[in-house]
Short mmCIF file of C-alpha atoms and ligand atoms in Angstrom, two decimals:
data_model
loop_
_atom_site.label_atom_id
_atom_site.label_comp_id
_atom_site.label_asym_id
_atom_site.label_seq_id
_atom_site.Cartn_x
_atom_site.Cartn_y
_atom_site.Cartn_z
CA UNK A 21 82.60 74.28 94.95
CA UNK A 22 85.42 72.16 96.58
CA UNK A 23 87.73 74.87 98.71
CA UNK A 24 91.74 73.67 99.46
CA UNK A 25 93.93 76.70 101.74
CA UNK A 26 97.11 76.03 101.68
CA UNK A 27 98.01 79.66 102.18
CA UNK A 28 98.27 79.37 106.01
CA UNK A 29 102.11 81.55 106.07
CA UNK A 30 99.25 84.57 105.66
CA UNK A 31 96.38 83.58 108.35
CA UNK A 32 95.41 80.39 109.74
CA UNK A 33 91.99 79.73 111.07
CA UNK A 34 91.02 79.53 114.15
CA UNK A 35 91.00 75.80 116.26
CA UNK A 36 87.98 74.69 117.16
CA UNK A 37 89.54 74.58 120.00
CA UNK A 38 90.57 77.82 120.56
CA UNK A 39 87.43 79.46 118.73
CA UNK A 40 85.58 77.72 122.29
CA UNK A 41 87.52 78.88 124.68
CA UNK A 42 86.53 82.26 123.63
CA UNK A 43 83.58 82.70 123.81
CA UNK A 44 82.62 82.65 127.42
CA UNK A 45 85.50 86.19 127.35
CA UNK A 46 82.16 87.49 124.01
CA UNK A 47 79.02 87.01 127.18
CA UNK A 48 78.42 86.76 130.49
CA UNK A 49 82.82 86.56 131.31
CA UNK A 50 82.94 90.31 130.07
CA UNK A 51 85.13 92.22 133.05
CA UNK A 52 87.94 95.22 132.29
CA UNK A 53 90.87 93.20 133.81
CA UNK A 54 92.42 96.31 135.48
CA UNK A 55 88.97 96.33 137.62
CA UNK A 56 89.11 94.75 141.54
CA UNK A 57 85.74 93.18 141.49
CA UNK A 58 84.41 89.70 140.98
CA UNK A 59 84.36 90.24 136.94
CA UNK A 60 87.78 91.80 136.81
CA UNK A 61 88.84 88.97 138.35
CA UNK A 62 87.99 85.96 136.37
CA UNK A 63 89.26 87.94 133.19
CA UNK A 64 92.11 88.95 134.78
CA UNK A 65 92.98 84.84 136.10
CA UNK A 66 92.19 84.41 132.37
CA UNK A 67 94.28 87.30 130.93
CA UNK A 68 97.60 85.39 133.64
CA UNK A 69 96.23 81.84 132.59
CA UNK A 70 97.07 83.01 129.03
CA UNK A 71 100.42 83.93 129.85
CA UNK A 72 101.14 81.47 131.66
CA UNK A 73 100.54 79.38 128.42
CA UNK A 74 102.82 81.11 126.14
CA UNK A 75 105.61 81.46 128.43
CA UNK A 76 105.82 77.56 128.06
CA UNK A 77 105.84 77.91 124.22
CA UNK A 78 108.44 80.06 124.90
CA UNK A 79 110.62 78.73 127.22
CA UNK A 80 110.37 81.83 129.91
CA UNK A 81 108.87 83.83 132.55
CA UNK A 82 105.25 84.63 132.75
CA UNK A 83 106.18 88.13 133.49
CA UNK A 84 108.75 88.14 130.67
CA UNK A 85 105.59 87.34 128.43
CA UNK A 86 103.49 91.16 126.56
CA UNK A 87 100.29 90.82 124.74
CA UNK A 88 100.08 92.74 121.30
CA UNK A 89 97.63 93.86 118.72
CA UNK A 90 99.63 91.35 116.43
CA UNK A 91 103.02 90.81 114.38
CA UNK A 92 103.47 93.92 113.05
CA UNK A 93 102.67 95.91 116.78
CA UNK A 94 104.96 93.73 118.34
CA UNK A 95 108.38 93.59 115.63
CA UNK A 96 107.55 98.33 115.80
CA UNK A 97 107.51 98.29 120.08
CA UNK A 98 111.09 96.29 120.06
CA UNK A 99 112.13 98.41 117.16
CA UNK A 100 110.49 101.24 118.59
CA UNK A 101 111.14 101.13 121.94
CA UNK A 102 114.85 99.54 122.05
CA UNK A 103 116.71 102.35 120.30
CA UNK A 104 117.89 105.52 120.65
CA UNK A 105 118.59 108.43 118.24
CA UNK A 106 121.94 107.89 117.06
CA UNK A 107 122.19 104.40 117.49
CA UNK A 108 123.77 102.21 115.77
CA UNK A 109 121.09 98.58 113.98
CA UNK A 110 121.21 95.57 112.19
CA UNK A 111 118.95 93.94 109.98
CA UNK A 112 118.81 92.10 107.08
CA UNK A 113 116.74 92.39 103.48
CA UNK A 114 114.15 89.49 104.22
CA UNK A 115 112.32 91.00 107.04
CA UNK A 116 109.03 91.60 106.96
CA UNK A 117 108.16 95.29 105.99
CA UNK A 118 106.86 95.42 110.19
CA UNK A 119 110.40 95.36 110.81
CA UNK A 120 111.86 96.35 107.56
CA UNK A 121 109.27 99.56 107.39
CA UNK A 122 110.06 99.79 111.16
CA UNK A 123 114.00 100.25 110.60
CA UNK A 124 113.53 102.71 107.53
CA UNK A 125 111.92 105.13 110.07
CA UNK A 126 113.81 104.12 112.79
CA UNK A 127 117.00 105.94 109.58
CA UNK A 128 114.58 109.01 109.20
CA UNK A 129 114.63 109.99 113.13
CA UNK A 130 119.15 109.59 113.26
CA UNK A 131 119.14 106.28 113.60
CA UNK A 132 122.16 104.84 111.28
CA UNK A 133 120.25 100.88 110.00
CA UNK A 134 122.74 98.05 108.04
CA UNK A 135 120.58 96.01 106.23
CA UNK A 136 122.45 92.74 105.22
CA UNK A 137 122.02 90.60 102.72
CA UNK A 138 121.07 86.80 101.82
CA UNK A 139 122.49 83.72 99.42
CA UNK A 140 121.04 82.41 97.84
CA UNK A 141 119.66 79.60 100.19
CA UNK A 142 118.16 83.07 101.85
CA UNK A 143 120.39 82.53 104.52
CA UNK A 144 122.07 85.62 106.77
CA UNK A 145 125.98 84.26 107.08
CA UNK A 146 125.95 85.32 111.10
CA UNK A 147 129.70 86.69 110.05
CA UNK A 148 128.26 89.22 108.55
CA UNK A 149 126.55 90.20 111.74
CA UNK A 150 129.72 90.46 113.09
CA UNK A 151 131.67 92.40 110.76
CA UNK A 152 128.62 95.22 110.42
CA UNK A 153 129.37 95.77 114.23
CA UNK A 154 130.17 99.13 115.25
CA UNK A 155 130.95 101.33 118.88
CA UNK A 156 127.13 102.56 118.50
CA UNK A 157 125.31 99.34 117.51
CA UNK A 158 122.27 98.90 120.06
CA UNK A 159 119.89 96.28 118.17
CA UNK A 160 120.21 93.43 115.80
CA UNK A 161 116.53 92.23 114.10
CA UNK A 162 117.15 89.37 112.56
CA UNK A 163 114.01 87.25 111.90
CA UNK A 164 113.86 83.27 113.23
CA UNK A 165 112.01 81.85 109.83
CA UNK A 166 110.82 83.99 106.66
CA UNK A 167 107.77 84.31 106.28
CA UNK A 168 107.55 82.92 101.72
CA UNK A 169 110.66 80.64 101.95
CA UNK A 170 110.30 78.56 104.97
CA UNK A 171 114.06 79.28 105.73
CA UNK A 172 115.16 79.09 109.16
CA UNK A 173 118.10 81.49 109.82
CA UNK A 174 120.50 80.62 112.59
CA UNK A 175 119.68 83.01 115.23
CA UNK A 176 120.95 80.90 118.02
CA UNK A 177 124.97 81.90 116.18
CA UNK A 178 123.48 85.48 115.71
CA UNK A 179 122.61 85.51 119.36
CA UNK A 180 126.28 84.58 120.71
CA UNK A 181 127.82 87.73 118.64
CA UNK A 182 124.94 90.04 119.87
CA UNK A 183 125.42 88.45 123.41
CA UNK A 184 129.34 88.74 123.06
CA UNK A 185 129.64 92.10 121.71
CA UNK A 186 126.80 93.56 124.39
CA UNK A 187 124.43 94.41 121.83
CA UNK A 188 120.22 93.76 122.01
CA UNK A 189 119.30 91.26 119.80
CA UNK A 190 114.99 90.85 118.30
CA UNK A 191 114.19 87.99 116.24
CA UNK A 192 110.54 88.33 114.71
CA UNK A 193 109.54 84.49 115.35
CA UNK A 194 105.78 85.16 114.00
CA UNK A 195 106.26 82.31 111.35
CA UNK A 196 108.51 79.81 113.08
CA UNK A 197 106.21 79.83 116.52
CA UNK A 198 104.13 76.66 116.81
CA UNK A 199 105.54 75.26 113.91
CA UNK A 200 109.87 74.25 115.41
CA UNK A 201 110.13 75.05 118.98
CA UNK A 202 111.24 77.59 120.67
CA UNK A 203 113.72 78.63 123.84
CA UNK A 204 114.23 82.05 123.91
CA UNK A 205 116.95 81.04 126.88
CA UNK A 206 119.24 79.03 123.81
CA UNK A 207 118.77 81.52 120.90
CA UNK A 208 120.18 84.20 122.86
CA UNK A 209 117.04 86.95 122.65
CA UNK A 210 116.36 90.15 124.53
CA UNK A 211 113.04 90.52 122.61
CA UNK A 212 111.07 88.05 120.63
CA UNK A 213 107.57 88.51 118.55
CA UNK A 214 105.25 86.34 118.06
CA UNK A 215 101.37 86.77 116.14
CA UNK A 216 98.45 85.44 117.39
CA UNK A 217 96.29 84.47 114.12
CA UNK A 218 99.38 82.37 111.95
CA UNK A 219 99.58 79.76 114.61
CA UNK A 220 95.31 78.87 114.71
CA UNK A 221 95.09 81.59 116.98
CA UNK A 222 92.72 85.22 116.91
CA UNK A 223 94.33 88.46 114.39
CA UNK A 224 94.57 91.37 115.95
CA UNK A 225 96.47 89.15 118.81
CA UNK A 226 100.53 88.84 120.09
CA UNK A 227 103.33 88.72 121.94
CA UNK A 228 106.53 90.78 122.57
CA UNK A 229 108.48 88.28 124.67
CA UNK A 230 111.21 90.80 126.50
CA UNK A 231 113.86 89.71 128.45
CA UNK A 232 113.37 90.59 132.43
CA UNK A 233 115.19 93.69 133.30
CA UNK A 234 115.92 95.22 129.18
CA UNK A 235 114.50 98.83 128.84
CA UNK A 236 111.93 99.01 126.57
CA UNK A 237 110.53 102.65 125.40
CA UNK A 238 106.68 101.78 125.44
CA UNK A 239 104.76 102.44 121.88
CA UNK A 240 101.33 104.21 123.61
CA UNK A 241 100.90 106.21 126.78
CA UNK A 242 98.00 105.89 128.81
CA UNK A 243 97.47 103.14 131.72
CA UNK A 244 99.87 100.61 133.67
CA UNK A 245 98.63 97.87 131.64
CA UNK A 246 101.15 95.14 130.45
CA UNK A 247 103.47 96.54 132.95
CA UNK A 248 103.50 99.85 131.65
CA UNK A 249 104.75 98.57 129.15
CA UNK A 250 101.91 98.03 126.80
CA UNK A 251 99.09 100.82 128.15
CA UNK A 252 95.14 100.37 126.65
CA UNK A 253 92.29 97.56 128.40
CA UNK A 254 93.57 93.96 127.11
CA UNK A 255 91.75 92.40 124.30
CA UNK A 256 90.65 89.52 126.77
CA UNK A 257 88.63 87.00 124.29
CA UNK A 258 92.01 87.49 121.75
CA UNK A 259 94.25 86.80 124.23
CA UNK A 260 92.31 83.85 126.02
CA UNK A 261 92.51 82.65 122.33
CA UNK A 262 96.22 82.81 121.37
CA UNK A 263 96.72 81.17 125.14
CA UNK A 264 94.92 78.11 124.05
CA UNK A 265 96.40 78.73 121.04
CA UNK A 266 99.75 78.07 121.94
CA UNK A 267 98.95 75.43 124.25
CA UNK A 268 97.98 73.45 121.49
CA UNK A 269 100.78 74.14 119.90
CA UNK A 270 103.57 73.73 122.38
CA UNK A 271 100.65 69.50 123.08
CA UNK A 272 101.58 68.74 119.54
CA UNK A 273 105.82 69.87 119.20
CA UNK A 274 105.68 67.76 122.00
CA UNK A 275 103.37 64.72 120.00
CA UNK A 276 105.26 65.42 116.76
CA UNK A 277 103.16 66.66 114.60
CA UNK A 278 105.87 68.86 113.01
CA UNK A 279 106.46 65.83 111.06
CA UNK A 280 103.72 65.07 109.46
CA UNK A 281 103.31 68.00 108.47
CA UNK A 282 106.92 68.39 106.84
CA UNK A 283 106.12 64.50 105.03
CA UNK A 284 103.47 66.13 103.39
CA UNK A 285 104.37 69.78 102.35
CA UNK A 286 107.68 67.27 100.80
CA UNK A 287 104.89 65.11 98.83
CA UNK A 288 103.48 67.96 97.61
CA UNK A 289 106.92 69.22 96.47
CA UNK A 290 108.07 66.40 95.19
CA UNK A 291 104.81 65.40 93.29
CA UNK A 292 105.04 68.95 92.08
CA UNK A 293 108.89 68.81 90.44
CA UNK A 294 108.38 64.79 89.48
CA UNK A 295 105.69 66.05 86.68
CA UNK A 296 106.24 70.13 85.58
CA UNK A 297 109.32 71.19 83.55
CA UNK A 298 111.17 73.78 84.49
CA UNK A 299 110.22 74.13 87.61
CA UNK A 300 111.95 74.72 91.13
CA UNK A 301 112.11 75.19 94.67
CA UNK A 302 113.63 79.15 96.72
CA UNK A 303 114.45 77.89 99.58
CA UNK A 304 115.17 74.03 99.95
CA UNK A 305 119.14 73.81 100.37
CA UNK A 306 118.74 75.23 104.06
CA UNK A 307 116.53 74.01 106.86
CA UNK A 308 112.71 75.39 106.63
CA UNK A 309 110.28 75.49 108.68
CA UNK A 310 107.89 71.80 107.99
CA UNK A 311 104.79 73.86 106.45
CA UNK A 312 106.09 75.97 103.64
CA UNK A 313 106.93 75.66 100.44
CA UNK A 314 107.73 78.09 97.72
CA UNK A 315 108.10 77.01 93.61
CA UNK A 316 109.12 78.70 90.84
CA UNK A 317 107.27 77.82 87.78
CA UNK A 318 109.06 79.43 84.75
CA UNK A 319 106.77 81.12 82.04
CA UNK A 320 104.33 81.31 84.22
CA UNK A 321 103.19 85.05 85.84
CA UNK A 322 102.12 83.93 89.86
CA UNK A 323 99.51 85.83 89.50
CA UNK A 324 97.43 84.83 86.87
CA UNK A 325 98.46 81.64 88.41
CA UNK A 326 97.22 81.92 92.22
CA UNK A 327 93.82 83.41 90.09
CA UNK A 328 93.03 80.63 88.22
CA UNK A 329 93.84 78.79 91.41
CA UNK A 330 91.21 79.52 93.33
CA UNK A 331 88.78 79.31 90.34
CA UNK A 332 89.66 75.90 91.11
CA UNK A 333 89.13 75.94 94.04
CA UNK A 334 92.73 76.41 95.90
CA UNK A 335 94.49 79.22 97.79
CA UNK A 336 98.23 79.71 98.18
CA UNK A 337 100.02 83.62 97.06
CA UNK A 338 103.01 85.36 96.11
CA UNK A 339 105.54 86.96 97.89
CA UNK A 340 104.50 89.93 95.50
CA UNK A 341 103.01 93.05 96.27
CA UNK A 342 101.23 95.69 94.33
CA UNK A 343 102.78 98.96 95.42
CA UNK A 344 101.66 102.39 92.74
CA UNK A 345 99.32 100.03 91.02
CA UNK A 346 102.35 97.83 89.37
CA UNK A 347 102.99 94.31 90.85
CA UNK A 348 106.59 94.12 92.49
CA UNK A 349 108.39 91.24 92.42
CA UNK A 350 109.59 89.65 96.43
CA UNK A 351 111.56 91.82 97.61
CA UNK A 352 112.94 88.14 99.40
CA UNK A 353 113.30 86.12 96.17
CA UNK A 354 115.03 89.34 94.79
CA UNK A 355 117.36 89.43 97.73
CA UNK A 356 118.33 85.89 97.13
CA UNK A 357 119.29 86.40 93.38
CA UNK A 358 116.51 85.13 91.67
CA UNK A 359 115.58 87.40 88.45
CA UNK A 360 112.67 89.70 88.52
CA UNK A 361 110.54 86.89 86.30
CA UNK A 362 111.47 84.08 88.17
CA UNK A 363 110.38 86.50 91.75
CA UNK A 364 106.86 87.27 89.91
CA UNK A 365 106.71 82.89 88.67
CA UNK A 366 107.06 81.66 92.32
CA UNK A 367 104.66 80.29 94.80
CA UNK A 368 103.82 80.32 98.10
CA UNK A 369 102.54 76.22 99.64
CA UNK A 370 101.98 76.82 103.47
CA UNK A 371 99.66 73.74 105.45
CA UNK A 372 97.95 74.37 108.36
CA UNK A 373 97.64 71.80 110.91
CA UNK A 374 93.75 71.70 109.16
CA UNK A 375 95.80 70.19 106.21
CA UNK A 376 94.60 66.92 105.20
CA UNK A 377 96.62 64.01 103.06
CA UNK A 378 94.10 64.56 100.42
CA UNK A 379 94.22 68.86 100.10
CA UNK A 380 97.44 67.61 98.85
CA UNK A 381 96.12 65.17 96.51
CA UNK A 382 93.98 68.07 95.37
CA UNK A 383 96.34 70.82 95.69
CA UNK A 384 98.51 68.75 93.29
CA UNK A 385 96.27 67.52 90.28
CA UNK A 386 94.75 70.84 90.30
CA UNK A 387 98.73 72.93 90.20
CA UNK A 388 99.72 70.52 87.14
CA UNK A 389 96.63 71.12 85.50
CA UNK A 390 96.56 74.67 85.89
CA UNK A 391 100.15 75.22 85.40
CA UNK A 392 100.12 72.98 82.00
CA UNK A 393 97.05 74.90 81.07
CA UNK A 394 98.61 79.05 81.59
CA UNK A 395 101.94 77.37 79.59
CA UNK A 396 99.86 76.03 77.07
CA UNK A 397 98.40 80.15 76.96
CA UNK A 398 102.12 81.15 77.31
CA UNK A 399 103.40 83.09 73.51
CA UNK A 400 106.77 82.64 75.58
CA UNK A 401 106.78 79.59 76.47
CA UNK A 402 105.81 78.33 72.93
CA UNK A 403 108.90 80.49 71.93
CA UNK A 404 111.05 78.77 73.97
CA UNK A 405 110.11 75.19 73.60
CA UNK A 406 110.05 75.24 70.14
CA UNK A 407 113.38 77.28 69.97
CA UNK A 408 115.04 74.58 72.04
N1 PLP B 21 106.73 89.47 110.89
C1 PLP B 21 106.04 88.39 109.94
C2 PLP B 21 107.71 87.23 109.21
C3 PLP B 21 105.27 87.34 109.29
O1 PLP B 21 104.86 86.81 108.24
C4 PLP B 21 103.72 88.73 109.78
C5 PLP B 21 102.83 88.35 108.24
O2 PLP B 21 102.33 87.78 107.49
C6 PLP B 21 103.81 89.82 110.54
C7 PLP B 21 104.91 89.85 110.89
C8 PLP B 21 103.23 90.56 110.55
O3 PLP B 21 102.51 89.78 111.70
P1 PLP B 21 100.96 90.71 112.04
O4 PLP B 21 100.10 89.94 111.21
O5 PLP B 21 99.92 89.53 113.45
O6 PLP B 21 100.72 92.01 111.98
#
């Protein structure tokens, strides 16, 4: 069966060059990077090389790169590691659960948390950040790009507000890395999270950038790995893969591959809007990362659409989460002001480095046909169509 994968915000396929770079570290180059003999020196050099590549992608010094097990760990490390009981933290309603649930845990530990709203464009107003500041505010954590809509937040403005107030700023850049340029100095952040598997690197790898001089309480206690900021023997093959993925992402941004991706994404979106009635884009009134579009197909159940598309070979997703047996609409779309049924009718399409023009053609034809068929079967849609 012909299959097309348009769910790259969930995870991206490992690029062949990344796999090749990792291969020796599963075999002959197996040393513990902390060992002082030849085997250890070989893997230590590979880890430090990867650290340089990530530092280039983020515009920071290599010593400011902490390797982690992924985006979830990076977010937790920043949030739990930068605040103390009694501190106040500002975050937003559209963060990934890795941030929102970590913030909830902080509340249970005696912190105060303010969760800022977004507008209908999925944008946080930096003035709301300023208004939320309190004498005890220690940290602002606002994501760089949203995973469901792709909307890019005004992180530089937020960074300035945090700097003026003398508070720390963390940004979850998991969905921004490799898609838009990142420069931690321009953003003015103290901490920034990325995840390997969202930029064609391996799953279970990630980085927390931590600005030099920023004090951090580690999540794990153990050896002095990663300058005592993240104990545990380094995942050398994973780190090497993430380094290679970062190197390829930097080169792709320099080449301008993001513009090609945006043009394919826009063609998919235009094609759908031109041919499907009662469809709309969530979040297209703001700047977005080039690979994502979130489309609402009124009178269609998103979960049913995802399954029907999968049966025809197209992989996409909804932002809905299954909680206690019920399908909860996406918290991001609800925060933007969508009604529950509109949020449930929304689908995320996300392109990757391996997406081709013919994949867009395939996606378009399958979506048009499947939405038409599902609506024909929907009593709600028929009733509505007759009454209008
Ligand atoms: N933050 C955002 C914005 C994400 O999209 C994700 C994953 O979907 C994460 C954090 C968690 O990353 P990981 O899967 O590497 O734990």
